[in-house]
JSON list of C-alpha atoms and ligand atoms in Angstrom, two decimals:
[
{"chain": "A", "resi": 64, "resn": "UNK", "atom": "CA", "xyz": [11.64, 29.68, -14.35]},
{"chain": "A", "resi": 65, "resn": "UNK", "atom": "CA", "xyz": [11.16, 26.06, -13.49]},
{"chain": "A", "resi": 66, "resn": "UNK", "atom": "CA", "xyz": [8.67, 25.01, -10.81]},
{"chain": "A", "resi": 67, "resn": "UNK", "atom": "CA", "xyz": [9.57, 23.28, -8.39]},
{"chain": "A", "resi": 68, "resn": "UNK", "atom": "CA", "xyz": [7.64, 20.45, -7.40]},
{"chain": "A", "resi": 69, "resn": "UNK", "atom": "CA", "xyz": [6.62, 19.04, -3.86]},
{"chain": "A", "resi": 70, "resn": "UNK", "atom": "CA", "xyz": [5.37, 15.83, -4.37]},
{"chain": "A", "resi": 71, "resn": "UNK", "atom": "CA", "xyz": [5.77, 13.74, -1.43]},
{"chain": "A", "resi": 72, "resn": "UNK", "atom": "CA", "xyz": [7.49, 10.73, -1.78]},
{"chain": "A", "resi": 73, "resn": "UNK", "atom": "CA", "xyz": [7.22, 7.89, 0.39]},
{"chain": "A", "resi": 74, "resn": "UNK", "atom": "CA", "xyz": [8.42, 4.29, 0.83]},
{"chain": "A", "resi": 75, "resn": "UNK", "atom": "CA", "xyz": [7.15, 1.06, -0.19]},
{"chain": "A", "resi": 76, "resn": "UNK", "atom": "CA", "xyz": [7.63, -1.43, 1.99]},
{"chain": "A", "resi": 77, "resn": "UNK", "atom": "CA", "xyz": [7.80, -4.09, -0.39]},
{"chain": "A", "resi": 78, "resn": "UNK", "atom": "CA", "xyz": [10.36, -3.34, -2.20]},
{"chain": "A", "resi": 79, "resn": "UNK", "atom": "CA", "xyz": [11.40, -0.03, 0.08]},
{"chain": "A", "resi": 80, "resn": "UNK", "atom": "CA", "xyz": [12.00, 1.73, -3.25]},
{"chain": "A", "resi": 81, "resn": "UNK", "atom": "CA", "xyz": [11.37, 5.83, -2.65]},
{"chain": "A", "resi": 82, "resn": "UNK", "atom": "CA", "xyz": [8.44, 6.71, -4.63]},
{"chain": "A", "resi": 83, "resn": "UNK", "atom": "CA", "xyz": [5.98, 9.43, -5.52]},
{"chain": "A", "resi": 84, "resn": "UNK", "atom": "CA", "xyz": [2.84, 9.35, -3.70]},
{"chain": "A", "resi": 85, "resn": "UNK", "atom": "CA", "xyz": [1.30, 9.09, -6.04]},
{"chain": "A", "resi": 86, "resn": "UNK", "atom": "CA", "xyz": [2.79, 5.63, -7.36]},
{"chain": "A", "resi": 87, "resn": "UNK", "atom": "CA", "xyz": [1.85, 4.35, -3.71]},
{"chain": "A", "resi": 88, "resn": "UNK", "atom": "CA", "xyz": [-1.61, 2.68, -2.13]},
{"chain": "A", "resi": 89, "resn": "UNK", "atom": "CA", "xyz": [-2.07, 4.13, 1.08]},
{"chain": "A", "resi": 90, "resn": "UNK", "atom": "CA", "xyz": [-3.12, 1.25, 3.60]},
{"chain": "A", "resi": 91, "resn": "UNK", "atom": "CA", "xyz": [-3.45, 0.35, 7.44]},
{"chain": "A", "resi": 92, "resn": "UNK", "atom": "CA", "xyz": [-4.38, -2.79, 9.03]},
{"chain": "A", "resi": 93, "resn": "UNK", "atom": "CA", "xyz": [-7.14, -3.10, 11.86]},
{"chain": "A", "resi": 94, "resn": "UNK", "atom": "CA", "xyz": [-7.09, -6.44, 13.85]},
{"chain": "A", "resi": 95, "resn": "UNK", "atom": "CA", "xyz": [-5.31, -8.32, 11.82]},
{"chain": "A", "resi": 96, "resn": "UNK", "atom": "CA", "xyz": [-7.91, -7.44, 8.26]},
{"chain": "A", "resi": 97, "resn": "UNK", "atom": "CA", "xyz": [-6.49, -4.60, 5.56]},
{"chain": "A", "resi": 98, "resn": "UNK", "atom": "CA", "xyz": [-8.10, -1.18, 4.45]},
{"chain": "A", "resi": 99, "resn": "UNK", "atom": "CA", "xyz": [-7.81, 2.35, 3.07]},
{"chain": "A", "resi": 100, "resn": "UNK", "atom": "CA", "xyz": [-5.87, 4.58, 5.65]},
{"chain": "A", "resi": 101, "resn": "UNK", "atom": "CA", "xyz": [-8.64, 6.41, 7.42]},
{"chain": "A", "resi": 102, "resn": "UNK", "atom": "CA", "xyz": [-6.07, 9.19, 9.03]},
{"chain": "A", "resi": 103, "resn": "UNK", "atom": "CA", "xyz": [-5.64, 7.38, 11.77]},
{"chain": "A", "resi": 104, "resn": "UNK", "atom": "CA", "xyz": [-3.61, 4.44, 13.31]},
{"chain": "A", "resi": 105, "resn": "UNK", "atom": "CA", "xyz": [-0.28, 3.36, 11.31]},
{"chain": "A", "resi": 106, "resn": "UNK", "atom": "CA", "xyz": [-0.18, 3.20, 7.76]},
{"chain": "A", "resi": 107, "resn": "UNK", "atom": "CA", "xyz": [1.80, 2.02, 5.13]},
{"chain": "A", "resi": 108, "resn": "UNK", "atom": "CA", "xyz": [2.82, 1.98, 1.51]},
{"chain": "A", "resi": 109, "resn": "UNK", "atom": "CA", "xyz": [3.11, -0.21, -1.36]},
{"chain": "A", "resi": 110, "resn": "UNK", "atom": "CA", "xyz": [3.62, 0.66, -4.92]},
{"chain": "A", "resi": 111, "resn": "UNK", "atom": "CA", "xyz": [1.54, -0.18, -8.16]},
{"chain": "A", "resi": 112, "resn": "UNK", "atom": "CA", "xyz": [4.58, -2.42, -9.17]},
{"chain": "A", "resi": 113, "resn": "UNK", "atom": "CA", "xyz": [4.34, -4.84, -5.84]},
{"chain": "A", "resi": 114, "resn": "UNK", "atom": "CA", "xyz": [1.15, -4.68, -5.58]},
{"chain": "A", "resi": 115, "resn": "UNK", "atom": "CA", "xyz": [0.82, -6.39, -9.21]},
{"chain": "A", "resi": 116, "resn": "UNK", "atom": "CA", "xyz": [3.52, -8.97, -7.96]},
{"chain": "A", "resi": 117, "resn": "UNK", "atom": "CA", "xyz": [0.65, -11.08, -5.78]},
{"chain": "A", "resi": 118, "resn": "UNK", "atom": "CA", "xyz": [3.39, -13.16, -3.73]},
{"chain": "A", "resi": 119, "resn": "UNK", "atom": "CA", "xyz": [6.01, -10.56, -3.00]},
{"chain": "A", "resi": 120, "resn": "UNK", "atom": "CA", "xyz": [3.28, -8.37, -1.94]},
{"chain": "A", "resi": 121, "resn": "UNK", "atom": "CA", "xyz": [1.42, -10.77, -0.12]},
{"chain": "A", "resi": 122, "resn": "UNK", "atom": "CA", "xyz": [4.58, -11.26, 2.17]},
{"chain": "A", "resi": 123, "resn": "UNK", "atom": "CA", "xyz": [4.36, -7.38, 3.10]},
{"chain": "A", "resi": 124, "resn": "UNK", "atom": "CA", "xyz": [1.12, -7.75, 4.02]},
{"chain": "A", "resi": 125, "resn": "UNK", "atom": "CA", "xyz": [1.77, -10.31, 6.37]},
{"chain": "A", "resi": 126, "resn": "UNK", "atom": "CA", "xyz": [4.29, -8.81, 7.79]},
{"chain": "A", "resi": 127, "resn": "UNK", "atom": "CA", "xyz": [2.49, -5.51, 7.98]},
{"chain": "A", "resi": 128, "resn": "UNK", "atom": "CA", "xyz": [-0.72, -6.82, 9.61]},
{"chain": "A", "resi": 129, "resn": "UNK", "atom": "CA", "xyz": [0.97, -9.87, 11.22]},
{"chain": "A", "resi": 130, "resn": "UNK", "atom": "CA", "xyz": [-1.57, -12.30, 9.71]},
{"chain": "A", "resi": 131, "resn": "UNK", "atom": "CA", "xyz": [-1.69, -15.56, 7.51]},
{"chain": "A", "resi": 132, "resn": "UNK", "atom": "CA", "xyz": [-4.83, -15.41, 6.20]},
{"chain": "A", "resi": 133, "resn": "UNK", "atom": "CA", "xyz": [-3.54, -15.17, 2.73]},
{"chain": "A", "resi": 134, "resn": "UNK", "atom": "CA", "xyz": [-6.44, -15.55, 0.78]},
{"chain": "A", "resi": 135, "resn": "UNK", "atom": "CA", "xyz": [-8.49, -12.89, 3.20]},
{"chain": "A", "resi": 136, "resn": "UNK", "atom": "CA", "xyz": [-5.40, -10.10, 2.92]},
{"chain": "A", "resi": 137, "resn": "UNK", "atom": "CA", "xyz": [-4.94, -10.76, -1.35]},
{"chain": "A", "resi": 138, "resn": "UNK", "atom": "CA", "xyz": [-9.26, -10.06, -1.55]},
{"chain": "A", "resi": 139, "resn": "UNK", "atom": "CA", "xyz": [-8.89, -7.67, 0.64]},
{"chain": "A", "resi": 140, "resn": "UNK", "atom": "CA", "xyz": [-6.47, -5.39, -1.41]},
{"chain": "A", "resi": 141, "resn": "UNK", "atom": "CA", "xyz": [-7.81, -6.34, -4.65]},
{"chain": "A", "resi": 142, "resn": "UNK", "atom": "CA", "xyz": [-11.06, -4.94, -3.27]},
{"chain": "A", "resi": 143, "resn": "UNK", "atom": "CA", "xyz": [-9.20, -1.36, -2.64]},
{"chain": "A", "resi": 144, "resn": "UNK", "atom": "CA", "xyz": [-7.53, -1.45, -5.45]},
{"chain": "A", "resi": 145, "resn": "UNK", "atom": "CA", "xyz": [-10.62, -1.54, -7.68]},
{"chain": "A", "resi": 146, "resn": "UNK", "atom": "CA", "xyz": [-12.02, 0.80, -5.78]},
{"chain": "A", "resi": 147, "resn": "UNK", "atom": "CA", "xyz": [-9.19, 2.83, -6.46]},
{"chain": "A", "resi": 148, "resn": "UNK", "atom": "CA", "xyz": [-9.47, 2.78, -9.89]},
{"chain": "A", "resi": 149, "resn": "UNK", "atom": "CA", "xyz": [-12.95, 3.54, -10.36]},
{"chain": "A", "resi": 150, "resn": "UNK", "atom": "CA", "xyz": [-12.75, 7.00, -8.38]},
{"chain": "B", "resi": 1452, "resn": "LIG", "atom": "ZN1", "xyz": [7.17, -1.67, -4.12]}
]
């Protein structure tokens, strides 16, 4: 017999594609600068594929933290991404 699996799929909101998990950065903002989710506040998703688009993802973020510091937002998830990675 088959397993079935339960992986949790969630939404970018980038591209609001319906993705595993897995696929997905977790993230929150906190006044207005991005991080990790911590388990708590809101969070949301974006997915390895936005994420390597720089401007369409950059728009999310704005939109997601309501800021326009571009430059501070783009370091800031490169940051967690490479941290990412390395664990
Ligand atoms: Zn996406």
């Amino acid at each position: 017999m088959a397993k079935i699996s339960h992986k949790p799929i969630r939404m970018c909101v980038s591209c609001r594609k319906r993705q595993f998990q897995d696929n997905l950065v977790r993230l929150q903002c906190a006044e207005g600068s991005l991080e990790v989710y911590k388990m708590n506040g809101r969070s949301f998703y974006l997915c390895k594929d936005c994420i390597d688009e720089e401007k369409k993802v950059l728009k999310s973020l704005m939109r997601q933290c309501k800021s326009g510091d571009k430059d501070k937002l783009m370091n800031k998830l490169k940051e967690i991404i490479t941290d990412d990675g390395k664990s």
